[in-house]
Short mmCIF file of C-alpha atoms and ligand atoms in Angstrom, two decimals:
data_model
loop_
_atom_site.label_atom_id
_atom_site.label_comp_id
_atom_site.label_asym_id
_atom_site.label_seq_id
_atom_site.Cartn_x
_atom_site.Cartn_y
_atom_site.Cartn_z
CA ASP A 23 70.68 115.56 113.13
CA VAL A 24 71.97 112.18 114.21
CA LYS A 25 73.52 110.07 111.50
CA GLN A 26 74.91 106.55 111.51
CA VAL A 27 77.66 106.47 108.90
CA GLY A 28 79.39 103.63 107.08
CA CYS A 29 82.64 102.04 108.17
CA VAL A 30 85.38 104.57 109.00
CA GLY A 31 87.94 101.78 109.06
CA VAL A 32 89.35 102.72 112.44
CA CYS A 33 88.16 99.50 114.08
CA ASN A 34 90.70 99.93 116.88
CA GLN A 35 88.92 103.05 118.15
CA VAL A 36 85.24 102.12 117.96
CA PRO A 37 82.58 102.93 119.02
CA MET A 38 83.18 106.41 117.64
CA LEU A 39 81.11 109.54 117.85
CA GLU A 40 81.81 112.60 115.76
CA ILE A 41 80.23 115.94 116.58
CA HIS A 42 79.85 118.71 114.05
CA LYS A 43 78.61 122.01 115.41
CA ALA A 44 78.40 125.25 113.45
CA GLY A 45 81.37 127.46 114.23
CA GLU A 46 83.34 124.70 115.93
CA GLU A 47 85.95 122.29 114.67
CA PRO A 48 84.51 118.73 114.50
CA ALA A 49 85.31 116.64 117.58
CA PHE A 50 85.84 112.88 117.62
CA TYR A 51 85.17 110.70 120.62
CA THR A 52 86.54 107.19 120.49
CA LYS A 53 85.91 104.05 122.52
CA ILE A 54 82.85 105.71 123.99
CA LYS A 55 80.55 104.05 126.47
CA ALA A 56 76.77 104.41 126.41
CA ASN A 57 76.71 106.16 129.78
CA GLU A 58 79.14 108.82 128.57
CA VAL A 59 76.99 109.97 125.67
CA SER A 60 74.76 112.38 127.60
CA GLU A 61 77.76 114.07 129.19
CA ILE A 62 79.49 114.45 125.83
CA ILE A 63 76.37 115.95 124.28
CA LYS A 64 75.85 118.27 127.23
CA ASN A 65 79.35 119.59 126.72
CA HIS A 66 78.58 120.55 123.16
CA PHE A 67 74.88 121.39 123.16
CA ARG A 68 73.12 122.94 126.10
CA SER A 69 69.49 122.66 125.01
CA GLU A 70 67.80 120.06 127.24
CA ASN A 71 65.02 119.43 124.69
CA TRP A 72 67.47 118.67 121.96
CA MET A 73 69.50 116.49 124.25
CA SER A 74 66.64 114.25 125.26
CA ARG A 75 65.75 113.78 121.61
CA PHE A 76 69.34 112.83 120.80
CA LYS A 77 69.60 110.50 123.76
CA ASN A 78 66.51 108.60 122.75
CA ARG A 79 67.71 108.17 119.22
CA PHE A 80 71.27 107.37 120.09
CA TYR A 81 70.42 104.87 122.78
CA ASN A 82 68.21 102.99 120.34
CA TYR A 83 71.27 102.49 118.21
CA ALA A 84 73.57 101.94 121.16
CA GLU A 85 71.45 99.08 122.44
CA ASN A 86 72.62 97.00 119.49
CA LEU A 87 76.25 97.31 120.50
CA THR A 88 78.25 95.25 122.92
CA PHE A 89 80.06 97.49 125.33
CA SER A 90 81.49 94.80 127.59
CA ASP A 91 85.09 95.04 126.45
CA ILE A 92 85.36 98.77 125.92
CA PRO A 93 87.99 100.56 128.03
CA THR A 94 86.72 102.71 130.86
CA SER A 95 87.35 106.17 129.51
CA SER A 96 86.63 107.68 126.13
CA ASN A 97 89.10 109.86 124.22
CA ARG A 98 88.41 113.15 122.57
CA TYR A 99 90.25 114.38 119.48
CA SER A 100 89.85 117.37 117.23
CA ALA A 101 89.66 116.85 113.51
CA ASN A 102 93.06 117.14 111.77
CA GLU A 103 94.90 116.89 115.09
CA GLU A 104 98.37 115.51 114.36
CA GLY A 105 99.69 112.52 116.24
CA THR A 106 96.34 111.10 117.38
CA PRO A 107 95.64 107.40 116.77
CA ILE A 108 93.01 108.36 114.20
CA ALA A 109 95.24 110.78 112.29
CA GLU A 110 98.16 108.35 112.32
CA PHE A 111 95.96 105.49 111.17
CA LEU A 112 94.49 107.47 108.29
CA LYS A 113 97.76 109.10 107.23
CA GLY A 114 99.20 107.53 104.08
CA GLN A 115 95.88 106.00 103.08
CA VAL A 116 94.24 106.87 99.75
CA ASN A 117 90.49 106.50 99.41
CA VAL A 118 89.22 105.28 96.08
CA ALA A 119 86.89 102.36 96.86
CA THR A 120 86.39 103.91 100.31
CA GLU A 121 85.92 107.47 99.04
CA TYR A 122 84.04 109.62 101.61
CA ARG A 123 84.58 107.00 104.27
CA GLY A 124 82.81 107.82 107.49
CA GLU A 125 80.84 110.63 105.88
CA ILE A 126 77.93 108.94 104.16
CA LYS A 127 74.91 107.27 105.66
CA PRO A 128 75.01 104.01 103.66
CA SER A 129 71.40 103.85 102.48
CA ASP A 130 70.90 107.59 101.95
CA PHE A 131 70.51 107.93 98.19
CA GLU A 132 70.41 111.75 98.23
CA GLU A 133 73.59 111.92 100.26
CA TYR A 134 75.38 109.53 97.89
CA LYS A 135 74.23 111.67 94.98
CA SER A 136 75.45 114.83 96.70
CA LYS A 137 78.94 113.27 96.79
CA HIS A 138 79.02 112.75 93.00
CA GLY A 139 77.07 109.51 93.23
CA PHE A 140 75.83 108.11 89.90
CA GLU A 141 77.61 110.91 87.97
CA ALA A 142 79.91 108.32 86.43
CA PHE A 143 77.05 106.06 85.35
CA ILE A 144 75.07 108.96 83.89
CA LYS A 145 78.20 110.11 82.05
CA CYS A 146 78.54 106.60 80.58
CA LEU A 147 74.90 106.51 79.47
CA LYS A 148 74.89 109.97 77.96
CA GLU A 149 78.42 110.58 76.70
CA LEU A 150 80.44 107.36 76.36
CA SER A 151 80.15 104.33 74.12
CA PRO A 152 80.86 100.88 75.62
CA ASP A 153 84.22 100.86 73.80
CA GLU A 154 85.17 104.22 75.28
CA ILE A 155 84.32 103.01 78.79
CA ILE A 156 86.41 99.86 78.34
CA ALA A 157 89.25 101.98 76.94
CA GLN A 158 89.16 104.09 80.12
CA VAL A 159 89.31 100.97 82.27
CA GLU A 160 92.24 99.68 80.20
CA GLU A 161 94.03 103.02 80.42
CA SER A 162 93.58 103.08 84.22
CA GLY A 163 95.45 99.77 84.58
CA LEU A 164 92.75 98.35 86.87
CA LYS A 165 93.32 94.67 87.73
CA GLY A 166 90.90 92.38 89.55
CA ARG A 167 91.02 92.82 93.32
CA GLY A 168 89.66 89.36 94.09
CA GLY A 169 93.08 87.73 94.17
CA ALA A 170 94.36 86.81 90.73
CA GLY A 171 95.02 90.36 89.51
CA PHE A 172 93.71 89.73 85.97
CA PRO A 173 93.39 92.93 83.87
CA THR A 174 89.77 94.03 84.18
CA PHE A 175 89.42 95.42 80.64
CA ILE A 176 90.29 92.04 79.05
CA LYS A 177 87.35 90.35 80.80
CA TRP A 178 85.08 93.24 79.86
CA ASN A 179 86.14 93.08 76.19
CA LEU A 180 85.64 89.31 76.05
CA VAL A 181 82.07 89.60 77.31
CA LYS A 182 81.30 92.63 75.18
CA ASN A 183 82.52 90.91 72.02
CA ALA A 184 80.78 87.59 72.75
CA LYS A 185 77.77 87.00 70.50
CA ALA A 186 74.67 86.05 72.46
CA ASP A 187 71.04 87.03 72.92
CA GLN A 188 71.56 87.43 76.67
CA LYS A 189 74.57 88.35 78.82
CA TYR A 190 74.96 88.46 82.58
CA ILE A 191 77.10 90.24 85.12
CA ILE A 192 77.90 88.90 88.60
CA CYS A 193 79.39 90.90 91.43
CA ASN A 194 81.40 88.46 93.52
CA GLY A 195 80.87 89.32 97.19
CA ASP A 196 81.55 85.79 98.44
CA GLU A 197 84.34 86.70 100.80
CA GLY A 198 85.29 83.78 102.98
CA ASP A 199 88.93 84.13 103.97
CA PRO A 200 89.60 84.08 107.70
CA GLY A 201 90.41 87.62 108.84
CA ALA A 202 89.06 89.33 105.71
CA PHE A 203 86.17 91.79 105.74
CA MET A 204 86.82 94.11 102.77
CA ASP A 205 83.84 93.13 100.64
CA ARG A 206 81.62 93.11 103.67
CA MET A 207 82.58 96.68 104.52
CA LEU A 208 82.14 97.89 100.95
CA LEU A 209 78.72 96.28 100.61
CA GLU A 210 77.53 97.50 104.01
CA SER A 211 78.97 101.00 103.78
CA TYR A 212 78.80 101.84 100.08
CA PRO A 213 75.83 99.95 98.61
CA PHE A 214 75.17 102.62 95.96
CA ARG A 215 78.81 102.74 94.87
CA VAL A 216 78.84 98.96 94.34
CA ILE A 217 75.56 99.17 92.41
CA GLU A 218 76.90 102.06 90.31
CA GLY A 219 80.03 100.04 89.45
CA ILE A 220 77.85 97.11 88.36
CA LEU A 221 75.62 99.37 86.24
CA ILE A 222 78.65 100.82 84.42
CA ALA A 223 80.15 97.38 83.79
CA ALA A 224 76.79 95.97 82.64
CA TYR A 225 76.29 98.86 80.22
CA ALA A 226 79.85 98.48 78.88
CA VAL A 227 79.57 94.74 78.19
CA GLY A 228 75.90 94.70 77.17
CA ALA A 229 74.57 92.65 80.09
CA SER A 230 70.86 92.92 80.72
CA GLU A 231 70.73 91.02 84.00
CA GLY A 232 72.96 90.78 87.03
CA ARG A 233 73.39 89.06 90.37
CA LEU A 234 75.08 90.28 93.50
CA TYR A 235 76.45 87.13 95.10
CA ILE A 236 76.71 87.90 98.82
CA ARG A 237 77.30 85.33 101.51
CA ALA A 238 74.34 84.90 103.83
CA GLU A 239 76.64 85.39 106.84
CA TYR A 240 76.66 89.10 105.90
CA PRO A 241 73.04 89.94 106.74
CA LEU A 242 73.62 93.70 107.01
CA ALA A 243 75.32 93.73 103.60
CA VAL A 244 72.35 91.85 102.13
CA THR A 245 69.87 94.26 103.74
CA ARG A 246 71.71 97.40 102.66
CA ILE A 247 72.14 96.20 99.08
CA LYS A 248 68.49 95.15 98.87
CA GLU A 249 67.43 98.59 100.19
CA GLY A 250 69.76 100.20 97.66
CA LEU A 251 68.32 98.16 94.79
CA GLU A 252 64.75 99.15 95.73
CA ILE A 253 65.70 102.82 95.79
CA CYS A 254 67.55 102.56 92.46
CA LYS A 255 64.50 100.92 90.89
CA LYS A 256 62.28 103.77 92.13
CA GLU A 257 64.77 106.33 90.84
CA GLY A 258 64.76 104.71 87.38
CA LEU A 259 68.40 103.56 87.59
CA ILE A 260 67.45 99.89 87.33
CA GLY A 261 64.74 98.58 85.01
CA LYS A 262 63.61 99.17 81.45
CA ASN A 263 65.08 101.98 79.35
CA ILE A 264 67.14 103.44 82.17
CA LEU A 265 66.91 107.25 82.25
CA GLY A 266 65.29 107.22 78.82
CA SER A 267 68.15 105.33 77.18
CA ASP A 268 68.15 102.03 75.25
CA PHE A 269 69.83 100.33 78.19
CA SER A 270 67.62 98.02 80.27
CA PHE A 271 69.02 96.16 83.23
CA ASP A 272 67.76 94.13 86.18
CA LEU A 273 69.83 93.33 89.26
CA LYS A 274 69.10 90.85 92.07
CA VAL A 275 70.80 89.60 95.23
CA PHE A 276 71.80 85.94 95.51
CA GLU A 277 72.70 84.79 99.02
CA GLY A 278 75.54 82.27 99.10
CA ALA A 279 75.48 79.49 101.65
CA GLY A 280 79.01 80.00 102.91
CA ALA A 281 81.23 77.59 101.00
CA PHE A 282 84.65 79.16 100.47
CA VAL A 283 85.05 77.41 97.12
CA CYS A 284 82.02 79.30 95.77
CA GLY A 285 84.26 82.37 95.50
CA GLU A 286 85.73 80.56 92.48
CA GLU A 287 83.93 81.79 89.38
CA THR A 288 82.64 78.51 87.97
CA ALA A 289 81.58 77.20 91.39
CA LEU A 290 79.80 80.48 92.04
CA ILE A 291 77.90 80.14 88.77
CA ALA A 292 76.93 76.55 89.61
CA SER A 293 75.70 77.74 92.99
CA ILE A 294 73.45 80.42 91.43
CA GLU A 295 72.11 77.80 89.00
CA GLY A 296 71.04 75.71 91.99
CA LYS A 297 73.74 73.08 91.54
CA ARG A 298 76.41 72.00 93.99
CA GLY A 299 79.21 74.59 94.09
CA ILE A 300 82.03 72.70 92.37
CA PRO A 301 84.59 74.37 90.07
CA GLU A 302 84.66 73.36 86.42
CA LEU A 303 87.68 72.94 84.19
CA ARG A 304 88.33 76.05 82.13
CA PRO A 305 88.10 76.83 79.20
CA PRO A 306 85.38 77.61 78.39
CA TYR A 307 85.66 80.70 80.58
CA PRO A 308 82.57 82.35 82.04
CA ALA A 309 83.11 85.25 79.63
CA GLU A 310 82.20 82.84 76.82
CA LYS A 311 79.91 80.35 78.59
CA GLY A 312 78.90 81.38 82.07
CA LEU A 313 75.60 81.67 83.92
CA TRP A 314 73.00 79.46 82.18
CA ASP A 315 75.61 79.02 79.42
CA LYS A 316 75.52 82.72 78.49
CA PRO A 317 78.53 85.08 78.39
CA THR A 318 79.01 86.33 81.94
CA LEU A 319 81.20 89.01 83.44
CA ILE A 320 82.31 88.24 87.00
CA ASN A 321 84.13 90.92 88.95
CA ASN A 322 84.98 91.22 92.59
CA THR A 323 83.12 93.78 94.77
CA GLU A 324 86.22 95.94 95.29
CA THR A 325 87.07 95.98 91.57
CA LEU A 326 83.59 97.22 90.72
CA SER A 327 83.71 99.79 93.54
CA MET A 328 86.71 101.41 91.87
CA VAL A 329 85.04 101.84 88.49
CA PRO A 330 82.88 104.95 89.29
CA PHE A 331 86.01 106.75 90.54
CA ILE A 332 87.90 105.96 87.32
CA ILE A 333 85.10 107.07 85.01
CA ARG A 334 84.31 110.22 87.01
CA ASN A 335 87.89 111.40 87.49
CA GLY A 336 89.51 109.91 84.39
CA ALA A 337 91.90 106.98 84.03
CA GLU A 338 94.87 109.24 84.84
CA SER A 339 93.64 109.93 88.38
CA PHE A 340 93.74 106.19 89.12
CA LYS A 341 96.85 105.43 87.12
CA GLU A 342 98.92 108.01 88.94
CA ILE A 343 98.48 106.04 92.17
CA GLY A 344 100.53 102.86 92.63
CA THR A 345 103.41 101.25 90.73
CA GLU A 346 104.32 100.53 87.11
CA ASN A 347 102.44 97.21 86.95
CA SER A 348 100.02 97.60 89.83
CA LYS A 349 97.95 100.74 89.54
CA GLY A 350 95.64 102.29 92.07
CA THR A 351 94.91 101.23 95.61
CA LYS A 352 94.13 98.06 97.52
CA VAL A 353 91.80 97.62 100.45
CA PHE A 354 93.15 95.43 103.26
CA ALA A 355 91.71 94.07 106.46
CA LEU A 356 94.57 94.72 108.86
CA ALA A 357 94.36 92.37 111.81
CA GLY A 358 96.42 90.29 114.24
CA LYS A 359 99.01 91.40 116.78
CA ILE A 360 98.93 95.04 115.81
CA ASN A 361 98.25 98.18 117.84
CA ARG A 362 95.82 99.68 115.34
CA GLY A 363 93.85 97.16 113.32
CA GLY A 364 91.09 98.04 110.90
CA LEU A 365 90.09 98.48 107.32
CA ILE A 366 92.67 100.32 105.28
CA GLU A 367 92.98 101.44 101.67
CA VAL A 368 96.57 102.03 100.61
CA PRO A 369 98.36 102.87 97.38
CA MET A 370 99.93 99.89 95.62
CA GLY A 371 103.66 99.87 96.23
CA ILE A 372 103.42 100.74 99.92
CA THR A 373 105.70 98.47 101.94
CA ILE A 374 104.68 95.95 104.55
CA ARG A 375 106.75 97.91 107.07
CA GLN A 376 104.84 101.14 106.38
CA ILE A 377 101.55 99.37 106.97
CA VAL A 378 102.67 97.61 110.13
CA GLU A 379 104.63 100.42 111.73
CA GLU A 380 103.05 103.64 110.47
CA ILE A 381 99.38 102.81 109.87
CA GLY A 382 99.15 99.94 112.34
CA GLY A 383 101.28 101.65 115.01
CA GLY A 384 103.60 98.66 115.43
CA ILE A 385 103.22 95.40 117.30
CA ALA A 386 100.91 95.26 120.31
CA ASN A 387 102.14 94.72 123.88
CA GLY A 388 105.77 95.57 123.11
CA LYS A 389 106.39 92.25 121.35
CA LYS A 390 108.66 91.77 118.34
CA PHE A 391 107.33 91.75 114.79
CA LYS A 392 107.72 88.30 113.29
CA ALA A 393 105.83 88.02 110.00
CA VAL A 394 102.71 88.91 108.06
CA GLN A 395 100.32 86.41 106.57
CA ILE A 396 99.06 88.12 103.44
CA GLY A 397 96.35 86.93 101.11
CA GLY A 398 94.46 84.70 103.53
CA PRO A 399 94.56 80.91 103.22
CA SER A 400 95.82 81.20 99.64
CA GLY A 401 98.60 83.59 100.54
CA GLY A 402 101.93 83.23 102.21
CA CYS A 403 103.89 84.30 105.27
CA ILE A 404 106.47 87.02 104.75
CA PRO A 405 109.06 87.32 107.54
CA ALA A 406 109.83 90.61 109.32
CA HIS A 407 113.27 90.91 107.75
CA MET A 408 111.53 91.22 104.37
CA ALA A 409 109.13 93.90 105.57
CA ASP A 410 110.44 96.34 102.99
CA THR A 411 108.77 94.25 100.28
CA ALA A 412 106.39 96.43 98.31
CA ILE A 413 102.76 95.43 98.24
CA ASP A 414 102.00 94.99 94.57
CA PHE A 415 101.06 91.98 92.44
CA ASP A 416 104.59 91.26 91.17
CA SER A 417 106.63 91.85 94.34
CA LEU A 418 104.39 89.61 96.42
CA LYS A 419 104.58 86.82 93.84
CA GLU A 420 108.39 87.06 93.85
CA VAL A 421 108.55 86.36 97.59
CA GLY A 422 106.13 83.41 97.39
CA ALA A 423 103.00 85.21 98.62
CA MET A 424 100.07 86.77 96.80
CA MET A 425 97.77 89.73 97.19
CA GLY A 426 94.75 87.47 97.59
CA SER A 427 91.60 89.34 98.31
CA GLY A 428 93.16 91.49 101.03
CA GLY A 429 93.57 89.76 104.38
CA LEU A 430 96.67 90.99 106.21
CA ILE A 431 97.36 89.28 109.52
CA VAL A 432 100.31 90.50 111.57
CA LEU A 433 102.18 87.94 113.69
CA ASP A 434 104.49 88.52 116.63
CA GLU A 435 107.34 86.58 118.24
CA SER A 436 104.94 84.45 120.26
CA ASP A 437 103.27 82.98 117.16
CA CYS A 438 104.37 79.52 116.07
CA MET A 439 104.65 79.37 112.29
CA VAL A 440 103.88 75.63 112.20
CA ASP A 441 100.61 76.44 113.99
CA ILE A 442 99.88 79.19 111.47
CA ALA A 443 100.50 76.87 108.50
CA HIS A 444 98.34 74.22 110.18
CA TYR A 445 95.53 76.71 110.83
CA PHE A 446 95.30 77.91 107.23
CA LEU A 447 95.71 74.45 105.75
CA SER A 448 92.94 73.04 107.98
CA PHE A 449 90.70 75.79 106.64
CA THR A 450 91.35 75.00 102.97
CA GLN A 451 91.27 71.25 103.62
CA GLU A 452 87.83 71.62 105.16
CA GLU A 453 86.66 73.82 102.30
CA SER A 454 87.98 71.61 99.48
CA CYS A 455 85.08 70.53 97.30
CA GLY A 456 86.70 67.11 96.92
CA ARG A 457 86.82 66.97 93.14
CA CYS A 458 90.61 66.73 92.71
CA THR A 459 92.56 63.94 94.39
CA PHE A 460 95.49 66.09 95.44
CA CYS A 461 93.33 68.84 96.90
CA ARG A 462 91.07 66.33 98.67
CA ILE A 463 93.64 63.80 99.88
CA GLY A 464 96.96 65.60 99.43
CA THR A 465 95.94 68.37 101.82
CA ARG A 466 94.65 65.77 104.29
CA ARG A 467 98.04 63.96 104.24
CA MET A 468 99.82 67.31 104.62
CA LEU A 469 97.70 68.11 107.65
CA GLU A 470 98.53 64.73 109.17
CA ILE A 471 102.24 65.43 108.74
CA LEU A 472 101.83 68.86 110.33
CA GLU A 473 99.96 67.32 113.26
CA LYS A 474 102.72 64.75 113.70
CA ILE A 475 105.36 67.50 113.71
CA LYS A 476 103.36 69.64 116.14
CA SER A 477 103.03 66.73 118.56
CA GLY A 478 106.82 66.18 118.52
CA LYS A 479 106.57 62.85 116.66
CA GLY A 480 107.85 64.13 113.32
CA LYS A 481 111.03 63.18 111.48
CA LEU A 482 113.27 65.45 109.43
CA SER A 483 112.41 63.42 106.29
CA ASP A 484 108.76 64.42 106.83
CA LEU A 485 109.67 67.93 105.75
CA ASP A 486 110.70 66.73 102.28
CA LEU A 487 107.54 64.69 101.99
CA LEU A 488 105.49 67.71 103.08
CA GLU A 489 107.17 69.91 100.50
CA GLN A 490 106.69 67.36 97.71
CA LEU A 491 103.02 66.90 98.57
CA ALA A 492 102.56 70.68 98.60
CA ILE A 493 104.10 71.05 95.15
CA ASN A 494 102.05 68.16 93.76
CA THR A 495 98.87 69.60 95.24
CA GLN A 496 99.58 72.90 93.50
CA LYS A 497 100.11 71.11 90.21
CA GLY A 498 97.32 68.56 90.49
CA SER A 499 94.41 70.81 91.47
CA ILE A 500 92.11 72.39 88.95
CA CYS A 501 91.02 75.53 90.78
CA GLY A 502 92.63 78.32 92.76
CA LEU A 503 91.67 76.80 96.11
CA GLY A 504 93.79 73.69 95.63
CA LYS A 505 96.50 75.46 93.66
CA THR A 506 97.08 77.96 96.44
CA ALA A 507 96.18 75.90 99.54
CA PRO A 508 99.84 74.81 100.02
CA ASN A 509 101.13 78.42 99.98
CA PRO A 510 101.13 78.94 103.77
CA VAL A 511 103.02 75.63 104.19
CA LEU A 512 105.53 76.35 101.42
CA SER A 513 106.23 79.91 102.55
CA THR A 514 106.70 78.91 106.20
CA LEU A 515 108.94 76.00 105.13
CA LYS A 516 110.97 78.46 103.07
CA TYR A 517 111.35 81.19 105.69
CA PHE A 518 110.80 79.39 109.01
CA ARG A 519 112.14 75.86 108.40
CA HIS A 520 114.06 76.11 111.67
CA GLU A 521 110.75 76.19 113.56
CA TYR A 522 109.64 72.94 111.95
CA GLU A 523 113.03 71.46 112.83
CA ALA A 524 112.77 72.74 116.41
CA HIS A 525 109.45 70.88 116.81
CA ILE A 526 110.99 67.71 115.39
CA LYS A 527 114.02 67.94 117.66
CA GLY A 528 111.79 68.54 120.68
CA GLU A 529 113.18 72.02 121.26
CA CYS A 530 109.75 73.64 121.57
FE1 LIG B 27 87.64 71.26 94.39
FE2 LIG B 27 90.10 71.54 95.42
FE3 LIG B 27 89.80 70.65 92.96
FE4 LIG B 27 89.25 73.21 93.53
S1 LIG B 27 91.24 72.21 93.62
S2 LIG B 27 88.04 71.80 92.27
S3 LIG B 27 88.41 72.98 95.60
S4 LIG B 27 89.09 69.64 94.85
#
């Protein structure tokens, strides 16, 4: 059988081929080229008939890939072989949201079920009351993985206790940070797990309708989720009186048009309602007055993906991973000047150094590690000398960064931190919806100052002005985009002020 599986996370070694043959240890081939496939198969399976069948099927898939930049020879590894790039990359990772990574064909319902799929939802329907489910989520310590780290059970309780004839649930898959692809991978690789998480949350809070908000730039995610929804409807997991219970629920996909600000809850709701995606002042919070003015639960894709694991294995199994105040795992998109980039899921409390050196294999091309930009455009830059900082909600806040949704970009000695601050600020400036003066104009003025400094025309007094504008923009913006947009500037000013000064003095 030939099977295309979901994301294995080891982006630095793709395209990958894994061969399982009865009586043999599985073999991995990495960075393979299309013209090597027949030889690899021949080495494992001698039957010519079988081989031609495989070749036809594999080449159909292979045609969709771009092989232009793949190194000239493929590598073979045995499963569990110590010291290989795959083993080293996966060592230290814990799979909760990415459980069974690389094993499941994403849209194969039977295969998902065979790996405990929908057991958690069925347990909820048949054995647990909504209060008991929410108590489990509270006990697990799960916090929102979309950036803010708000305790998940509080949101669930608010929606559950709201009095209304109709309640909604929205899965926020509007991932727009540069360098981030966590939600994309979860939606593409684990469509049934995301759907199961939504079903559990909807049942717990009493929502009868839901939307999966996915950006249209993720066409494969949209396709896989739509396929998954169709299958779930046929299997009686979505619709009226699900599995003979009193619970009825309908779930649809909404394709976002790509505005970063629509990741903000109230802007996302406006966008679904057909209005311009502009954040609203809160309160009222969506839990009280959300989609079409009804109580609405909004959770991030990764948060919901963790729920089936918690219900199936018990809150303890999740709680025992991580730190005192940050339980469980976090999925990161590890990118930048690193030897082994990819999609990783690590226990909270792991240090930046462990991620960069052990999982990522250190800095590429023998260069020196300089900093990590964590949390995307809303996050901050943490310098290499603080690489022993633990990755959890509190520790990152203390050093002026934030978890964000999970972008982790590694920088080396050749990266200019003024350029980095400029890059992220231009992104948020462009994506500002324009409602608040400081976010609209303050970020523009900050960018102008940065451009002046970069071109060698800056003055030392510009740095104070830049800092003051950044602080005022944080204070004077109503949503997370404006409040966090200055973070890359403030953190680079704090840790790399000498680079700003070097530009001003004409030393670089
Ligand atoms: Fe719009 Fe920026 Fe204000 Fe948010 S902070 S509402 S993005 S102008």
